[in-house]
Each structure stands twice: as C-alpha cells, then as structure tokens.
PDB file of C-alpha atoms and ligand atoms in Angstrom:
ATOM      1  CA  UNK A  12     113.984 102.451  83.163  1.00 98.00           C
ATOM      2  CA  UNK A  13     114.754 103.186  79.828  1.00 99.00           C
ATOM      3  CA  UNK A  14     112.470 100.327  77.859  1.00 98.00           C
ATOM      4  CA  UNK A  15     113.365  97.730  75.177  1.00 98.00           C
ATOM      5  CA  UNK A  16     112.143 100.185  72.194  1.00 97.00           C
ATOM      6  CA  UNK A  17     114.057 103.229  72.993  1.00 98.00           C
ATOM      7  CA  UNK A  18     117.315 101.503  73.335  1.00 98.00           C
ATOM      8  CA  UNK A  19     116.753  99.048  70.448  1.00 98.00           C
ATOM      9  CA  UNK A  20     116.114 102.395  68.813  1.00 98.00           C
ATOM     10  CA  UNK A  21     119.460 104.634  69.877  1.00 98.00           C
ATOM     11  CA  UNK A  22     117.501 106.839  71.940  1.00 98.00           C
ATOM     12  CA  UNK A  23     118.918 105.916  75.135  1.00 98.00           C
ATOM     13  CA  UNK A  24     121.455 109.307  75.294  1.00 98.00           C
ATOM     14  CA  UNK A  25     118.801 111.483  73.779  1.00 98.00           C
ATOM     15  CA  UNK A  26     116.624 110.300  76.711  1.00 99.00           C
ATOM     16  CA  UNK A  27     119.596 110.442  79.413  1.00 99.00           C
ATOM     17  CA  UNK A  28     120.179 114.119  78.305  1.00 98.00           C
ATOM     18  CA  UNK A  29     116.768 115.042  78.848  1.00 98.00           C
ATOM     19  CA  UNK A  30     116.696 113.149  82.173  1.00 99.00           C
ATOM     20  CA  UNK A  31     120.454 115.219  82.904  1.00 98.00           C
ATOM     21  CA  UNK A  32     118.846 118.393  81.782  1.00 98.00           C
ATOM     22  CA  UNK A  33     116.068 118.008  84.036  1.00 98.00           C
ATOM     23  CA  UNK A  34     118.432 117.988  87.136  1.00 98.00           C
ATOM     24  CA  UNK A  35     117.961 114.490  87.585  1.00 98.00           C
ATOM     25  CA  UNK A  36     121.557 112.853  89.029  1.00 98.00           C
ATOM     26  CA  UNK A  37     122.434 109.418  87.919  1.00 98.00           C
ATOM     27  CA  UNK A  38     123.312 107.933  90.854  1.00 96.00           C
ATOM     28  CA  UNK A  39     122.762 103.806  89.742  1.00 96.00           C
ATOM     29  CA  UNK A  40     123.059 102.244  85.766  1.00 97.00           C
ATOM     30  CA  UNK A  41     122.917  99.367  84.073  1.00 97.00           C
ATOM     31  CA  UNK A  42     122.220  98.004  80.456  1.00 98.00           C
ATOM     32  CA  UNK A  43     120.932  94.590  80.724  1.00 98.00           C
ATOM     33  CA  UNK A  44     118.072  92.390  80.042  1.00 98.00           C
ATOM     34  CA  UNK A  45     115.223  91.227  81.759  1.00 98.00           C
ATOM     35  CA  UNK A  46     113.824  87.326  81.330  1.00 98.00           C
ATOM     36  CA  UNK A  47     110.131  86.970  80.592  1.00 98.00           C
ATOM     37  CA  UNK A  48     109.888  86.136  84.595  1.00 98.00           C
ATOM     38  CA  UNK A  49     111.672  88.610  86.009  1.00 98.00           C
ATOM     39  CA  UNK A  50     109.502  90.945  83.584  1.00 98.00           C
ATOM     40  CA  UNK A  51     106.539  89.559  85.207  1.00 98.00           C
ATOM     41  CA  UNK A  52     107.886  90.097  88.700  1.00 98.00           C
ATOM     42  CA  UNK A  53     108.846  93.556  88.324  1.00 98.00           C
ATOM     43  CA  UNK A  54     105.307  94.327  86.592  1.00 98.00           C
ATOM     44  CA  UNK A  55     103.913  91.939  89.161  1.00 97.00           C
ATOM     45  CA  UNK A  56     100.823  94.423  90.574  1.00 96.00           C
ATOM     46  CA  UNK A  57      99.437  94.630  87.119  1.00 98.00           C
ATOM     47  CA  UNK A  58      98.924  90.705  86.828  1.00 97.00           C
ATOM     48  CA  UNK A  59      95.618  90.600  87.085  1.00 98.00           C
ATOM     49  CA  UNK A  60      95.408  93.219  83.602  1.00 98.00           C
ATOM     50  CA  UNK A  61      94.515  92.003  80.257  1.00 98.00           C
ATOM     51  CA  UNK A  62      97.587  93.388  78.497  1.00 98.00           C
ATOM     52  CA  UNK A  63     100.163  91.873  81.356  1.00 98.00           C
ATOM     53  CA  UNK A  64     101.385  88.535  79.424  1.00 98.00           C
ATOM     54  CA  UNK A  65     102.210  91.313  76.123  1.00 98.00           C
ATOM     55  CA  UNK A  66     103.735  93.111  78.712  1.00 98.00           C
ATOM     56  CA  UNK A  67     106.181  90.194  79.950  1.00 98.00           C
ATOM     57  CA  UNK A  68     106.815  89.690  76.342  1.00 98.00           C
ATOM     58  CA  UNK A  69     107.145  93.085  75.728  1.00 98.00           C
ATOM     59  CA  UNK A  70     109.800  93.981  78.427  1.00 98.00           C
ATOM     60  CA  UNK A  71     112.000  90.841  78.368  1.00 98.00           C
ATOM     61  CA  UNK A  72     112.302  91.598  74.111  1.00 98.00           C
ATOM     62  CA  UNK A  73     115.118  93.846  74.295  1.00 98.00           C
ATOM     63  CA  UNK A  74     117.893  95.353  76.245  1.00 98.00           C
ATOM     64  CA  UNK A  75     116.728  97.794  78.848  1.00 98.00           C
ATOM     65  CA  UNK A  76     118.605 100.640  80.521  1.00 99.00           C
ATOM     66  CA  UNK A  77     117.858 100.595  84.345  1.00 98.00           C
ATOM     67  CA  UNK A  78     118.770 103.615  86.602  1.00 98.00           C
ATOM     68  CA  UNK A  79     118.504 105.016  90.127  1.00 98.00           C
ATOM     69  CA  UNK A  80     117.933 108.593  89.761  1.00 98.00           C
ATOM     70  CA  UNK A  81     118.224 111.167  92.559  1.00 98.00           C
ATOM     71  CA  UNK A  82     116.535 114.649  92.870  1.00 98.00           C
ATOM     72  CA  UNK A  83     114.192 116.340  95.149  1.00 98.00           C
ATOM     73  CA  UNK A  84     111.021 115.514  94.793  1.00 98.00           C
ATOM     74  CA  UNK A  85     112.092 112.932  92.478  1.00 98.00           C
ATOM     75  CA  UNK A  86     109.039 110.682  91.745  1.00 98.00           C
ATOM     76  CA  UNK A  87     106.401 113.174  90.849  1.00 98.00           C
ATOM     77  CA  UNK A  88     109.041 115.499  89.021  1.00 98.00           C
ATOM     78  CA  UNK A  89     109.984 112.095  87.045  1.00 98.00           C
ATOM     79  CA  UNK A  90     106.170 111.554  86.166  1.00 98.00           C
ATOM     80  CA  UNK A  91     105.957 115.382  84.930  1.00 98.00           C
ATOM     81  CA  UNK A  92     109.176 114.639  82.860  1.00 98.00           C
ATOM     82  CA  UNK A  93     108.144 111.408  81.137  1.00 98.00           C
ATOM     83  CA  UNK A  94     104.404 112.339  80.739  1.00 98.00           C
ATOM     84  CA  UNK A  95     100.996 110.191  80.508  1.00 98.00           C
ATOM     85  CA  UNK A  96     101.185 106.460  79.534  1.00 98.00           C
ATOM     86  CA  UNK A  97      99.179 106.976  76.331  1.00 98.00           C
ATOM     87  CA  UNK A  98     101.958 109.122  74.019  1.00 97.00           C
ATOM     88  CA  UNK A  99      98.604 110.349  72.662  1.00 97.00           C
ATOM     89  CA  UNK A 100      97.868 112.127  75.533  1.00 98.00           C
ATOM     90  CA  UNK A 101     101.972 112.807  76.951  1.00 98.00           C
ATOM     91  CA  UNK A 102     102.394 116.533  76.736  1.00 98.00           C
ATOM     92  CA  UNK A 103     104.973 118.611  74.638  1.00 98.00           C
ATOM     93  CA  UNK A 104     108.397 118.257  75.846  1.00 98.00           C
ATOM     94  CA  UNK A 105     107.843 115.088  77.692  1.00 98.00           C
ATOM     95  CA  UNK A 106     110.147 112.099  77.095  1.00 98.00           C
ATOM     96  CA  UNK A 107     106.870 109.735  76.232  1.00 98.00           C
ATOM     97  CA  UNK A 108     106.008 112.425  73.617  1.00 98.00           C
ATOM     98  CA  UNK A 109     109.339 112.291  71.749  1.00 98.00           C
ATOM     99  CA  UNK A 110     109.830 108.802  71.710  1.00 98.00           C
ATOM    100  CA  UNK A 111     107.119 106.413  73.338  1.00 98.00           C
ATOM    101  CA  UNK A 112     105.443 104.731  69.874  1.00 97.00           C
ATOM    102  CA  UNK A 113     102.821 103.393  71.929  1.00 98.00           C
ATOM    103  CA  UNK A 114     100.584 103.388  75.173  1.00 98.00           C
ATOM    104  CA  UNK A 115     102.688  99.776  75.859  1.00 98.00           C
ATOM    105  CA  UNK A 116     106.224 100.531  73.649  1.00 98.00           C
ATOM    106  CA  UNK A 117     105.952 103.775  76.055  1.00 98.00           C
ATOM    107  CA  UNK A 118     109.971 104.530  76.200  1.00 98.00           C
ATOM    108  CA  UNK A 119     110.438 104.271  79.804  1.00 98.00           C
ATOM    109  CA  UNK A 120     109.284 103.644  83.457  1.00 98.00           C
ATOM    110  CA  UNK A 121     109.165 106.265  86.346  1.00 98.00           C
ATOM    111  CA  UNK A 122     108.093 104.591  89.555  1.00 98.00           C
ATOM    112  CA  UNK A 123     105.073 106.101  91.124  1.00 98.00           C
ATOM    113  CA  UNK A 124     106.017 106.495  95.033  1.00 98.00           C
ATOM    114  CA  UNK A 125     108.903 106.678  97.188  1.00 97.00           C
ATOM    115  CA  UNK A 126     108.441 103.083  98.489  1.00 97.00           C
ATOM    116  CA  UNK A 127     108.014 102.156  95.025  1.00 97.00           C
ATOM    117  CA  UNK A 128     111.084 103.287  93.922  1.00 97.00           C
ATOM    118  CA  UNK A 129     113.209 101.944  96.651  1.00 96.00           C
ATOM    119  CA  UNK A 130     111.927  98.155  96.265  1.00 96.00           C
ATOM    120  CA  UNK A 131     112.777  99.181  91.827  1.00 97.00           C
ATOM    121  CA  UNK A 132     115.800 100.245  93.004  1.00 97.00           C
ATOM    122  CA  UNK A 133     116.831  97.094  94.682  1.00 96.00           C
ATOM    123  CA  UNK A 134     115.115  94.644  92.126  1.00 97.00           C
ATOM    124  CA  UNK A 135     117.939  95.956  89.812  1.00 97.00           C
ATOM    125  CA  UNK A 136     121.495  97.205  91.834  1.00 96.00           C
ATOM    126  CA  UNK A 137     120.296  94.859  95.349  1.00 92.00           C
ATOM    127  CA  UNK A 138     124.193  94.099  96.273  1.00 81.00           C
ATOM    128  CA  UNK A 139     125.831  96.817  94.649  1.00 77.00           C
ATOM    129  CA  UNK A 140     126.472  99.713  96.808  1.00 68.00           C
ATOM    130  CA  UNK A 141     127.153 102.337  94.408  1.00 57.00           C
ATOM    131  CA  UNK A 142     124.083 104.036  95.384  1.00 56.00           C
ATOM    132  CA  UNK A 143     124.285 103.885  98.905  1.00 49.00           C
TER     133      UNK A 143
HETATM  134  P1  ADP B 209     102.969 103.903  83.858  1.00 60.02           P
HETATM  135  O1  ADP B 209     104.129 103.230  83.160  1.00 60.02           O
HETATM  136  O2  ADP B 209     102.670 105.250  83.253  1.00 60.02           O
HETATM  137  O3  ADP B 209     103.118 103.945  85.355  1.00 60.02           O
HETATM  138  P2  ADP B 209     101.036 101.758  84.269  1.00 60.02           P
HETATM  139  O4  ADP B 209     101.699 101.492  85.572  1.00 60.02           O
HETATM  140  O5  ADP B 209      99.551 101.940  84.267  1.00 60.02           O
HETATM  141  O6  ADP B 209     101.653 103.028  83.527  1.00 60.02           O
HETATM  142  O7  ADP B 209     101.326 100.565  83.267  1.00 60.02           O
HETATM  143  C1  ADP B 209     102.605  99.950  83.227  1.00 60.02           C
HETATM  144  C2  ADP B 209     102.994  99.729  81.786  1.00 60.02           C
HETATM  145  O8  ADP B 209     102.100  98.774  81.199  1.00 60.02           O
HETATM  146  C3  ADP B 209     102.859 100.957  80.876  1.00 60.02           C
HETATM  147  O9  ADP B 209     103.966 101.842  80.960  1.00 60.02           O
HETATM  148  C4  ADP B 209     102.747 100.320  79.510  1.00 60.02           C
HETATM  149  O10 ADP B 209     104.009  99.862  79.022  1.00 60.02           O
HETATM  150  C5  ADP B 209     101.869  99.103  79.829  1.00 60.02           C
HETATM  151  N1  ADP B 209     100.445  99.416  79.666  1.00 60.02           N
HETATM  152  C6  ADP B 209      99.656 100.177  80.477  1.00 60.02           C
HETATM  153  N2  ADP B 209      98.401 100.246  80.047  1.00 60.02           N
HETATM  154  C7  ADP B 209      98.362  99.502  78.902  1.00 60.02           C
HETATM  155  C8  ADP B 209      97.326  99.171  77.951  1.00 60.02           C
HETATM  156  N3  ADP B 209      96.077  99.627  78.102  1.00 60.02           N
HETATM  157  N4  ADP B 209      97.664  98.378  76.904  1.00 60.02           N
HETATM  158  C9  ADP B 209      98.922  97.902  76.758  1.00 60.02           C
HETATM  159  N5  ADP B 209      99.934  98.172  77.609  1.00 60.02           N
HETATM  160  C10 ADP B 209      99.674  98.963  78.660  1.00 60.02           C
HETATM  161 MG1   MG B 210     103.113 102.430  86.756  1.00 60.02          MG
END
C-alpha cells in the first residue's frame, strides 16, 4: 500500500518505479480511500497499541494506492525494499528513506507473511479476479 502522505504528495510513480525496478510485477491496483473503520480493520492486530486511534485517523485521511504485488520471495524482498518503520533508522535506497516523513506518515505498507498478504490482498480486490 502506497499510504495517504505519499500520494497526497505525488510520489506514488516515483514509488511504483522503484517497486518496478525492484522486479516486483503489479499484478492488482487501485486508488481509493479507506473509512476510519475499515482503517481500523485492516490495522486491526495493532488495536491494543497506543498510537492505533492516530493510526485510523491517519490512514482513512487521504487517498491510498493499494496493490497486489508478485515476485519470488515477495514478502521479505518487499520488507528489504521499503526498509524499517522508523525512516530514521530505513537504510539508503529504501522507499521509507526517500519518502516516509515519519515512523507513522511511513509512505507505505509491505505485509509481513505470506498468509498476511493473501487475507491484504482480499481486504482490497476480494471479487475481482484480475489477480487470480
Ligand atoms: P510496519 O508498517 O513496518 O509493518 P508495524 O506493523 O509495526 O510496522 O506498524 C504499522 C504502522 O503503524 C506503521 O507502518 C506506522 O504507520 C504505524 N506505527 C508503528 N509504530 C508506531 C509508533 N510508535 N508511533 C506511531 N505510529 C506507529
Ligand atoms: Mg506491520
């Protein structure tokens, strides 16, 4: 997911290069915009957190960019690519790096498993079948 900062910025193609460049495939895409409760729901596990109800906010502010992306070894090459949560400690060259402004306005979202992914994936394209 490309988050509400980096597309109310213009970075979305900067950060869809990278992600291209990377030999990531696009395989799933939509712009659109989450609702404070659907927010919530997709950040559900991190309820119990004390920055979760900024988070909501946060994520249902602004137009995201939501993608299924296709490579091998796709989740942990995604996590290398978009680098640590705090952009204080993402690494040179990662996407968090270049554009995340802060450990929550963090630029984008790589799920962290292969179930993971799967149960993103359908929280955004269930019913399409582009991506079958
Ligand atoms: P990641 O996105 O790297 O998987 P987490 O799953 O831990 O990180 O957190 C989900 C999202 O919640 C982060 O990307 C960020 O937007 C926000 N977040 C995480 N930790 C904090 C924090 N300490 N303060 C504010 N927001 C946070
Ligand atoms: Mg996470």
């Amino acid at each position: 997911m490309i988050k509400p900062d980096a597309v109310a910025d213009g970075n979305t193609g900067a950060i869809l290069k990278m992600i291209e460049e990377a030999g990531f495939k696009i395989v799933a895409m939509k712009l659109t915009l989450l609702s404070d409760e659907r927010a919530g729901q997709f950040y559900e596990v991190h309820k119990e957190r004390p920055f979760y109800n900024d988070l909501k906010k946060y994520m249902s502010s602004g137009k995201i960019v939501a993608a299924i992306l296709e490579k091998d070894n796709a989740v942990a090459d995604f996590r290398k690519l978009i680098g640590a949560t705090n952009p204080e400690q993402a690494e040179e060259g990662t996407i968090r790096k270049k554009f995340a402004k802060s450990i929550e306005a963090n630029a984008v979202h790589g799920s962290d498993s292969d179930e993971n992914a799967q149960i993103e994936g359908s929280f955004f394209f269930a019913g399409t079948e582009q991506f079958a």
